[in-house]
């Protein structure tokens, strides 16, 4: 009998205690707000957000808000990640640049959907920690760099899409140059410490079309 109980316990599916919360997050915060792209919903059901935040924040990882990740920075609210990801319409073949690695969460969500992700973080501590966490999670298509994202990542340009997750006073010219023809960039632009505008830029025949998607609040884009 004792052995049978052991066997039963052993065969119980190894459940991830955060899985239920993650599924609720996707249903109540993402799907309910109109994100219909199945690949995004699937990616967000998969990426263990709780393993990319500091240990004392794990408990809150699936709540509907940004969280502190140290060094005065934050991981964005899940919906903002879904919304920005949706705006670039990710496809399997794409090469995407992210400015502001932070926790690495946005990079991981992208990595589930596109071929290659390049991500730059200016705060060394954060960049190192994100790289370690993303490596531990087994991501092999995320390339991390520590530095000022203002200059982009020229050697690997042009990119199909660029996501900037810190608020800039204006759109960095090098990023515009590193965007592929037909490519899209999402970036919060405006005065630091205040409300900014989320802009969608699309490059077509060398021209940039800009759409203002309304107010957002991001941590500042800093310079070295
Ligand atoms: N995408 C992140 C959000 C992090 S918040 C996530 O999923 O967790 C924005 C990040 O941008 C911060 O970590 C901040 O340090 C970084 N940042 C600010 N200015 C930057 C710059 N010029 N180059 C690269 N990263 C920058």
PDB file of C-alpha atoms and ligand atoms in Angstrom:
ATOM      1  CA  UNK A   1       0.000   0.000   0.000  1.00  0.00           C
ATOM      2  CA  UNK A   2       2.766   2.388   1.012  1.00  0.00           C
ATOM      3  CA  UNK A   3       4.428   1.761  -2.329  1.00  0.00           C
ATOM      4  CA  UNK A   4       1.229   2.368  -4.192  1.00  0.00           C
ATOM      5  CA  UNK A   5       0.842   5.774  -2.578  1.00  0.00           C
ATOM      6  CA  UNK A   6       4.415   6.606  -3.502  1.00  0.00           C
ATOM      7  CA  UNK A   7       3.794   5.564  -7.061  1.00  0.00           C
ATOM      8  CA  UNK A   8       0.636   7.653  -7.207  1.00  0.00           C
ATOM      9  CA  UNK A   9       2.441  10.744  -5.921  1.00  0.00           C
ATOM     10  CA  UNK A  10       5.250  10.181  -8.337  1.00  0.00           C
ATOM     11  CA  UNK A  11       2.859   9.965 -11.260  1.00  0.00           C
ATOM     12  CA  UNK A  12       0.970  13.120 -10.324  1.00  0.00           C
ATOM     13  CA  UNK A  13       1.658  15.689 -13.023  1.00  0.00           C
ATOM     14  CA  UNK A  14       4.411  18.042 -11.924  1.00  0.00           C
ATOM     15  CA  UNK A  15       2.276  21.154 -11.720  1.00  0.00           C
ATOM     16  CA  UNK A  16       3.651  24.656 -11.987  1.00  0.00           C
ATOM     17  CA  UNK A  17       1.924  26.561  -9.159  1.00  0.00           C
ATOM     18  CA  UNK A  18       2.022  29.746 -11.236  1.00  0.00           C
ATOM     19  CA  UNK A  19       0.394  28.206 -14.297  1.00  0.00           C
ATOM     20  CA  UNK A  20      -3.160  28.882 -13.175  1.00  0.00           C
ATOM     21  CA  UNK A  21      -2.350  32.511 -12.397  1.00  0.00           C
ATOM     22  CA  UNK A  22      -0.654  32.867 -15.750  1.00  0.00           C
ATOM     23  CA  UNK A  23      -3.669  31.499 -17.583  1.00  0.00           C
ATOM     24  CA  UNK A  24      -5.960  33.840 -15.697  1.00  0.00           C
ATOM     25  CA  UNK A  25      -3.689  36.750 -16.525  1.00  0.00           C
ATOM     26  CA  UNK A  26      -3.926  35.969 -20.242  1.00  0.00           C
ATOM     27  CA  UNK A  27      -7.684  35.511 -20.117  1.00  0.00           C
ATOM     28  CA  UNK A  28      -8.623  38.478 -17.905  1.00  0.00           C
ATOM     29  CA  UNK A  29      -5.973  41.055 -18.747  1.00  0.00           C
ATOM     30  CA  UNK A  30      -4.983  40.290 -22.323  1.00  0.00           C
ATOM     31  CA  UNK A  31      -7.799  38.504 -24.165  1.00  0.00           C
ATOM     32  CA  UNK A  32     -10.504  40.475 -22.349  1.00  0.00           C
ATOM     33  CA  UNK A  33      -8.914  43.729 -23.522  1.00  0.00           C
ATOM     34  CA  UNK A  34      -9.067  42.700 -27.140  1.00  0.00           C
ATOM     35  CA  UNK A  35      -5.714  41.116 -27.994  1.00  0.00           C
ATOM     36  CA  UNK A  36      -6.749  38.356 -30.389  1.00  0.00           C
ATOM     37  CA  UNK A  37      -3.407  37.309 -31.891  1.00  0.00           C
ATOM     38  CA  UNK A  38      -3.212  33.622 -30.939  1.00  0.00           C
ATOM     39  CA  UNK A  39       0.575  33.502 -31.055  1.00  0.00           C
ATOM     40  CA  UNK A  40       0.817  36.305 -28.493  1.00  0.00           C
ATOM     41  CA  UNK A  41      -1.697  34.648 -26.165  1.00  0.00           C
ATOM     42  CA  UNK A  42       0.170  31.369 -26.534  1.00  0.00           C
ATOM     43  CA  UNK A  43       3.555  32.983 -25.862  1.00  0.00           C
ATOM     44  CA  UNK A  44       2.248  34.722 -22.754  1.00  0.00           C
ATOM     45  CA  UNK A  45       0.743  31.473 -21.484  1.00  0.00           C
ATOM     46  CA  UNK A  46       4.191  29.984 -21.810  1.00  0.00           C
ATOM     47  CA  UNK A  47       6.747  32.531 -20.540  1.00  0.00           C
ATOM     48  CA  UNK A  48       7.262  32.178 -16.755  1.00  0.00           C
ATOM     49  CA  UNK A  49       7.060  35.874 -15.858  1.00  0.00           C
ATOM     50  CA  UNK A  50       7.576  35.028 -12.172  1.00  0.00           C
ATOM     51  CA  UNK A  51      11.067  33.720 -12.924  1.00  0.00           C
ATOM     52  CA  UNK A  52      12.094  37.018 -14.523  1.00  0.00           C
ATOM     53  CA  UNK A  53      11.235  39.285 -11.585  1.00  0.00           C
ATOM     54  CA  UNK A  54      13.165  39.596  -8.293  1.00  0.00           C
ATOM     55  CA  UNK A  55      12.293  36.873  -5.812  1.00  0.00           C
ATOM     56  CA  UNK A  56      10.378  39.195  -3.498  1.00  0.00           C
ATOM     57  CA  UNK A  57       8.098  40.179  -6.406  1.00  0.00           C
ATOM     58  CA  UNK A  58       7.282  36.656  -7.627  1.00  0.00           C
ATOM     59  CA  UNK A  59       4.073  36.574  -5.709  1.00  0.00           C
ATOM     60  CA  UNK A  60       2.791  39.546  -7.727  1.00  0.00           C
ATOM     61  CA  UNK A  61       4.196  38.568 -11.116  1.00  0.00           C
ATOM     62  CA  UNK A  62       0.811  37.941 -12.736  1.00  0.00           C
ATOM     63  CA  UNK A  63      -0.949  41.017 -11.354  1.00  0.00           C
ATOM     64  CA  UNK A  64      -2.297  43.716 -13.642  1.00  0.00           C
ATOM     65  CA  UNK A  65       0.488  46.258 -13.064  1.00  0.00           C
ATOM     66  CA  UNK A  66       4.174  46.990 -13.541  1.00  0.00           C
ATOM     67  CA  UNK A  67       6.564  45.776 -10.823  1.00  0.00           C
ATOM     68  CA  UNK A  68       9.912  47.039  -9.515  1.00  0.00           C
ATOM     69  CA  UNK A  69      12.891  45.042 -10.813  1.00  0.00           C
ATOM     70  CA  UNK A  70      15.663  46.929  -8.982  1.00  0.00           C
ATOM     71  CA  UNK A  71      17.905  49.849  -9.983  1.00  0.00           C
ATOM     72  CA  UNK A  72      14.822  52.089 -10.071  1.00  0.00           C
ATOM     73  CA  UNK A  73      13.444  50.237 -13.108  1.00  0.00           C
ATOM     74  CA  UNK A  74      10.219  48.323 -13.741  1.00  0.00           C
ATOM     75  CA  UNK A  75       8.894  45.389 -15.708  1.00  0.00           C
ATOM     76  CA  UNK A  76       5.912  46.606 -17.766  1.00  0.00           C
ATOM     77  CA  UNK A  77       2.333  45.613 -16.999  1.00  0.00           C
ATOM     78  CA  UNK A  78       1.510  42.380 -18.927  1.00  0.00           C
ATOM     79  CA  UNK A  79      -1.094  44.126 -21.092  1.00  0.00           C
ATOM     80  CA  UNK A  80       1.406  46.754 -22.277  1.00  0.00           C
ATOM     81  CA  UNK A  81       3.776  43.973 -23.343  1.00  0.00           C
ATOM     82  CA  UNK A  82       0.954  42.263 -25.266  1.00  0.00           C
ATOM     83  CA  UNK A  83      -0.182  45.545 -26.828  1.00  0.00           C
ATOM     84  CA  UNK A  84       3.291  46.593 -28.013  1.00  0.00           C
ATOM     85  CA  UNK A  85       3.967  43.103 -29.311  1.00  0.00           C
ATOM     86  CA  UNK A  86       0.675  43.120 -31.213  1.00  0.00           C
ATOM     87  CA  UNK A  87       1.568  46.443 -32.865  1.00  0.00           C
ATOM     88  CA  UNK A  88       4.637  45.006 -34.597  1.00  0.00           C
ATOM     89  CA  UNK A  89       2.667  41.948 -35.827  1.00  0.00           C
ATOM     90  CA  UNK A  90       5.430  39.386 -35.096  1.00  0.00           C
ATOM     91  CA  UNK A  91       6.106  36.629 -37.647  1.00  0.00           C
ATOM     92  CA  UNK A  92       8.341  33.565 -37.448  1.00  0.00           C
ATOM     93  CA  UNK A  93      10.979  34.877 -39.859  1.00  0.00           C
ATOM     94  CA  UNK A  94      11.490  38.222 -38.119  1.00  0.00           C
ATOM     95  CA  UNK A  95      14.533  39.778 -36.517  1.00  0.00           C
ATOM     96  CA  UNK A  96      13.469  42.152 -33.755  1.00  0.00           C
ATOM     97  CA  UNK A  97      15.425  44.730 -31.749  1.00  0.00           C
ATOM     98  CA  UNK A  98      14.332  45.708 -28.250  1.00  0.00           C
ATOM     99  CA  UNK A  99      15.744  48.705 -26.388  1.00  0.00           C
ATOM    100  CA  UNK A 100      15.469  48.322 -22.588  1.00  0.00           C
ATOM    101  CA  UNK A 101      15.903  44.628 -21.685  1.00  0.00           C
ATOM    102  CA  UNK A 102      14.941  45.249 -18.052  1.00  0.00           C
ATOM    103  CA  UNK A 103      13.742  41.910 -16.673  1.00  0.00           C
ATOM    104  CA  UNK A 104      13.979  40.177 -20.058  1.00  0.00           C
ATOM    105  CA  UNK A 105      10.236  39.445 -20.110  1.00  0.00           C
ATOM    106  CA  UNK A 106       9.406  41.330 -23.312  1.00  0.00           C
ATOM    107  CA  UNK A 107      12.412  39.708 -24.996  1.00  0.00           C
ATOM    108  CA  UNK A 108      11.219  36.245 -23.946  1.00  0.00           C
ATOM    109  CA  UNK A 109       7.694  36.868 -25.255  1.00  0.00           C
ATOM    110  CA  UNK A 110       9.176  37.978 -28.580  1.00  0.00           C
ATOM    111  CA  UNK A 111      11.569  35.022 -28.679  1.00  0.00           C
ATOM    112  CA  UNK A 112       8.609  32.643 -28.561  1.00  0.00           C
ATOM    113  CA  UNK A 113       7.333  34.140 -31.799  1.00  0.00           C
ATOM    114  CA  UNK A 114      10.180  35.400 -33.956  1.00  0.00           C
ATOM    115  CA  UNK A 115      13.450  34.015 -35.257  1.00  0.00           C
ATOM    116  CA  UNK A 116      15.943  36.262 -33.503  1.00  0.00           C
ATOM    117  CA  UNK A 117      15.716  38.866 -30.750  1.00  0.00           C
ATOM    118  CA  UNK A 118      18.393  41.500 -30.061  1.00  0.00           C
ATOM    119  CA  UNK A 119      18.003  43.368 -26.802  1.00  0.00           C
ATOM    120  CA  UNK A 120      20.048  46.191 -25.259  1.00  0.00           C
ATOM    121  CA  UNK A 121      20.082  47.323 -21.620  1.00  0.00           C
ATOM    122  CA  UNK A 122      21.948  50.342 -20.307  1.00  0.00           C
ATOM    123  CA  UNK A 123      22.049  49.286 -16.605  1.00  0.00           C
ATOM    124  CA  UNK A 124      24.762  46.656 -16.318  1.00  0.00           C
ATOM    125  CA  UNK A 125      23.245  44.851 -13.312  1.00  0.00           C
ATOM    126  CA  UNK A 126      19.912  44.425 -15.024  1.00  0.00           C
ATOM    127  CA  UNK A 127      21.425  43.401 -18.350  1.00  0.00           C
ATOM    128  CA  UNK A 128      23.548  40.723 -16.694  1.00  0.00           C
ATOM    129  CA  UNK A 129      20.724  39.369 -14.603  1.00  0.00           C
ATOM    130  CA  UNK A 130      18.335  39.220 -17.546  1.00  0.00           C
ATOM    131  CA  UNK A 131      20.902  37.380 -19.655  1.00  0.00           C
ATOM    132  CA  UNK A 132      21.455  34.812 -16.910  1.00  0.00           C
ATOM    133  CA  UNK A 133      17.722  34.294 -16.356  1.00  0.00           C
ATOM    134  CA  UNK A 134      17.000  34.001 -20.084  1.00  0.00           C
ATOM    135  CA  UNK A 135      19.858  31.504 -20.491  1.00  0.00           C
ATOM    136  CA  UNK A 136      18.500  29.472 -17.578  1.00  0.00           C
ATOM    137  CA  UNK A 137      15.108  29.385 -19.254  1.00  0.00           C
ATOM    138  CA  UNK A 138      16.783  27.935 -22.332  1.00  0.00           C
ATOM    139  CA  UNK A 139      16.339  30.785 -24.823  1.00  0.00           C
ATOM    140  CA  UNK A 140      18.927  30.461 -27.569  1.00  0.00           C
ATOM    141  CA  UNK A 141      17.528  33.118 -29.929  1.00  0.00           C
ATOM    142  CA  UNK A 142      17.933  36.125 -27.627  1.00  0.00           C
ATOM    143  CA  UNK A 143      21.080  38.200 -27.995  1.00  0.00           C
ATOM    144  CA  UNK A 144      21.778  40.491 -25.037  1.00  0.00           C
ATOM    145  CA  UNK A 145      24.012  43.520 -24.992  1.00  0.00           C
ATOM    146  CA  UNK A 146      24.838  46.087 -22.339  1.00  0.00           C
ATOM    147  CA  UNK A 147      25.046  49.627 -23.639  1.00  0.00           C
ATOM    148  CA  UNK A 148      23.168  52.688 -24.798  1.00  0.00           C
ATOM    149  CA  UNK A 149      20.321  51.601 -27.049  1.00  0.00           C
ATOM    150  CA  UNK A 150      20.241  55.041 -28.680  1.00  0.00           C
ATOM    151  CA  UNK A 151      22.782  53.781 -31.218  1.00  0.00           C
ATOM    152  CA  UNK A 152      20.820  50.596 -31.937  1.00  0.00           C
ATOM    153  CA  UNK A 153      22.753  47.467 -32.979  1.00  0.00           C
ATOM    154  CA  UNK A 154      24.170  48.343 -36.378  1.00  0.00           C
ATOM    155  CA  UNK A 155      26.037  45.076 -37.105  1.00  0.00           C
ATOM    156  CA  UNK A 156      22.788  43.131 -37.017  1.00  0.00           C
ATOM    157  CA  UNK A 157      20.576  45.699 -38.709  1.00  0.00           C
ATOM    158  CA  UNK A 158      18.245  46.161 -40.475  1.00  0.00           C
ATOM    159  CA  UNK A 159      15.461  44.897 -38.224  1.00  0.00           C
ATOM    160  CA  UNK A 160      11.933  43.885 -39.161  1.00  0.00           C
ATOM    161  CA  UNK A 161      10.714  45.588 -36.018  1.00  0.00           C
ATOM    162  CA  UNK A 162      11.991  47.635 -33.079  1.00  0.00           C
ATOM    163  CA  UNK A 163      10.354  47.903 -29.647  1.00  0.00           C
ATOM    164  CA  UNK A 164      11.578  50.630 -27.309  1.00  0.00           C
ATOM    165  CA  UNK A 165      10.485  50.146 -23.688  1.00  0.00           C
ATOM    166  CA  UNK A 166      11.817  53.397 -22.189  1.00  0.00           C
ATOM    167  CA  UNK A 167      10.465  56.885 -22.904  1.00  0.00           C
ATOM    168  CA  UNK A 168      12.628  58.995 -25.220  1.00  0.00           C
ATOM    169  CA  UNK A 169      12.417  62.750 -25.750  1.00  0.00           C
ATOM    170  CA  UNK A 170      12.464  62.064 -29.467  1.00  0.00           C
ATOM    171  CA  UNK A 171      12.848  59.059 -31.744  1.00  0.00           C
ATOM    172  CA  UNK A 172      16.573  58.181 -32.018  1.00  0.00           C
ATOM    173  CA  UNK A 173      17.678  58.654 -35.627  1.00  0.00           C
ATOM    174  CA  UNK A 174      19.943  55.535 -35.629  1.00  0.00           C
ATOM    175  CA  UNK A 175      16.902  53.397 -34.827  1.00  0.00           C
ATOM    176  CA  UNK A 176      14.988  54.825 -37.784  1.00  0.00           C
ATOM    177  CA  UNK A 177      17.962  54.016 -40.000  1.00  0.00           C
ATOM    178  CA  UNK A 178      18.166  50.445 -38.698  1.00  0.00           C
ATOM    179  CA  UNK A 179      14.536  49.707 -39.471  1.00  0.00           C
ATOM    180  CA  UNK A 180      13.927  47.544 -42.550  1.00  0.00           C
ATOM    181  CA  UNK A 181      11.799  48.776 -45.434  1.00  0.00           C
ATOM    182  CA  UNK A 182       8.250  47.802 -44.416  1.00  0.00           C
ATOM    183  CA  UNK A 183       9.384  47.591 -40.792  1.00  0.00           C
ATOM    184  CA  UNK A 184       7.594  48.859 -37.701  1.00  0.00           C
ATOM    185  CA  UNK A 185       8.831  50.578 -34.550  1.00  0.00           C
ATOM    186  CA  UNK A 186       6.898  51.124 -31.319  1.00  0.00           C
ATOM    187  CA  UNK A 187       8.268  53.800 -28.980  1.00  0.00           C
ATOM    188  CA  UNK A 188       6.989  55.983 -26.142  1.00  0.00           C
ATOM    189  CA  UNK A 189       7.992  59.593 -26.839  1.00  0.00           C
ATOM    190  CA  UNK A 190       7.627  62.628 -24.627  1.00  0.00           C
ATOM    191  CA  UNK A 191       8.889  64.485 -21.583  1.00  0.00           C
ATOM    192  CA  UNK A 192      10.478  62.282 -18.938  1.00  0.00           C
ATOM    193  CA  UNK A 193       8.613  61.743 -15.704  1.00  0.00           C
ATOM    194  CA  UNK A 194       5.336  62.746 -17.351  1.00  0.00           C
ATOM    195  CA  UNK A 195       2.850  61.066 -19.622  1.00  0.00           C
ATOM    196  CA  UNK A 196       4.231  60.200 -23.049  1.00  0.00           C
ATOM    197  CA  UNK A 197       2.667  59.281 -26.393  1.00  0.00           C
ATOM    198  CA  UNK A 198       3.037  55.758 -27.675  1.00  0.00           C
ATOM    199  CA  UNK A 199       4.065  56.099 -31.317  1.00  0.00           C
ATOM    200  CA  UNK A 200       3.944  53.529 -34.090  1.00  0.00           C
ATOM    201  CA  UNK A 201       6.364  54.285 -36.920  1.00  0.00           C
ATOM    202  CA  UNK A 202       6.176  52.456 -40.243  1.00  0.00           C
ATOM    203  CA  UNK A 203       8.850  52.692 -42.900  1.00  0.00           C
ATOM    204  CA  UNK A 204       7.578  52.579 -46.436  1.00  0.00           C
ATOM    205  CA  UNK A 205       9.551  53.619 -49.536  1.00  0.00           C
ATOM    206  CA  UNK A 206      12.059  55.283 -47.262  1.00  0.00           C
ATOM    207  CA  UNK A 207       9.363  57.468 -45.668  1.00  0.00           C
ATOM    208  CA  UNK A 208       8.181  57.253 -42.082  1.00  0.00           C
ATOM    209  CA  UNK A 209       4.485  57.220 -41.276  1.00  0.00           C
ATOM    210  CA  UNK A 210       3.770  57.965 -37.606  1.00  0.00           C
ATOM    211  CA  UNK A 211       0.599  57.057 -35.722  1.00  0.00           C
ATOM    212  CA  UNK A 212      -0.026  58.354 -32.209  1.00  0.00           C
ATOM    213  CA  UNK A 213      -1.688  55.650 -30.117  1.00  0.00           C
ATOM    214  CA  UNK A 214      -2.250  57.754 -27.050  1.00  0.00           C
ATOM    215  CA  UNK A 215      -0.882  58.291 -23.573  1.00  0.00           C
ATOM    216  CA  UNK A 216       1.431  55.861 -21.756  1.00  0.00           C
ATOM    217  CA  UNK A 217       3.877  56.099 -18.885  1.00  0.00           C
ATOM    218  CA  UNK A 218       7.347  54.556 -19.123  1.00  0.00           C
ATOM    219  CA  UNK A 219      10.621  54.887 -17.237  1.00  0.00           C
ATOM    220  CA  UNK A 220      13.002  57.387 -18.866  1.00  0.00           C
ATOM    221  CA  UNK A 221      15.312  56.583 -21.758  1.00  0.00           C
ATOM    222  CA  UNK A 222      18.724  57.436 -20.316  1.00  0.00           C
ATOM    223  CA  UNK A 223      22.022  58.171 -22.050  1.00  0.00           C
ATOM    224  CA  UNK A 224      25.572  57.168 -21.200  1.00  0.00           C
TER     225      UNK A 224
HETATM  226  N1  LIG B   1      11.236  45.505 -21.546  1.00  0.00           N
HETATM  227  C1  LIG B   1      11.461  45.509 -20.118  1.00  0.00           C
HETATM  228  C2  LIG B   1      10.981  46.798 -19.492  1.00  0.00           C
HETATM  229  C3  LIG B   1      12.068  47.431 -18.730  1.00  0.00           C
HETATM  230  S1  LIG B   1      11.847  49.122 -18.288  1.00  0.00           S
HETATM  231  C4  LIG B   1      10.879  44.277 -19.469  1.00  0.00           C
HETATM  232  O1  LIG B   1      10.211  43.479 -20.159  1.00  0.00           O
HETATM  233  O2  LIG B   1      11.094  44.067 -18.277  1.00  0.00           O
HETATM  234  C5  LIG B   1      12.927  49.916 -19.437  1.00  0.00           C
HETATM  235  C6  LIG B   1      14.371  49.582 -19.379  1.00  0.00           C
HETATM  236  O3  LIG B   1      15.047  50.426 -20.312  1.00  0.00           O
HETATM  237  C7  LIG B   1      15.058  49.837 -18.038  1.00  0.00           C
HETATM  238  O4  LIG B   1      15.639  48.640 -17.580  1.00  0.00           O
HETATM  239  C8  LIG B   1      16.124  50.887 -18.354  1.00  0.00           C
HETATM  240  O5  LIG B   1      17.320  50.717 -17.620  1.00  0.00           O
HETATM  241  C9  LIG B   1      16.347  50.664 -19.836  1.00  0.00           C
HETATM  242  N2  LIG B   1      16.918  51.808 -20.581  1.00  0.00           N
HETATM  243  C10 LIG B   1      16.724  53.120 -20.368  1.00  0.00           C
HETATM  244  N3  LIG B   1      17.427  53.855 -21.258  1.00  0.00           N
HETATM  245  C11 LIG B   1      18.100  52.965 -22.042  1.00  0.00           C
HETATM  246  C12 LIG B   1      19.011  53.098 -23.126  1.00  0.00           C
HETATM  247  N4  LIG B   1      19.410  54.298 -23.593  1.00  0.00           N
HETATM  248  N5  LIG B   1      19.505  51.978 -23.702  1.00  0.00           N
HETATM  249  C13 LIG B   1      19.146  50.747 -23.247  1.00  0.00           C
HETATM  250  N6  LIG B   1      18.307  50.565 -22.214  1.00  0.00           N
HETATM  251  C14 LIG B   1      17.774  51.649 -21.615  1.00  0.00           C
END
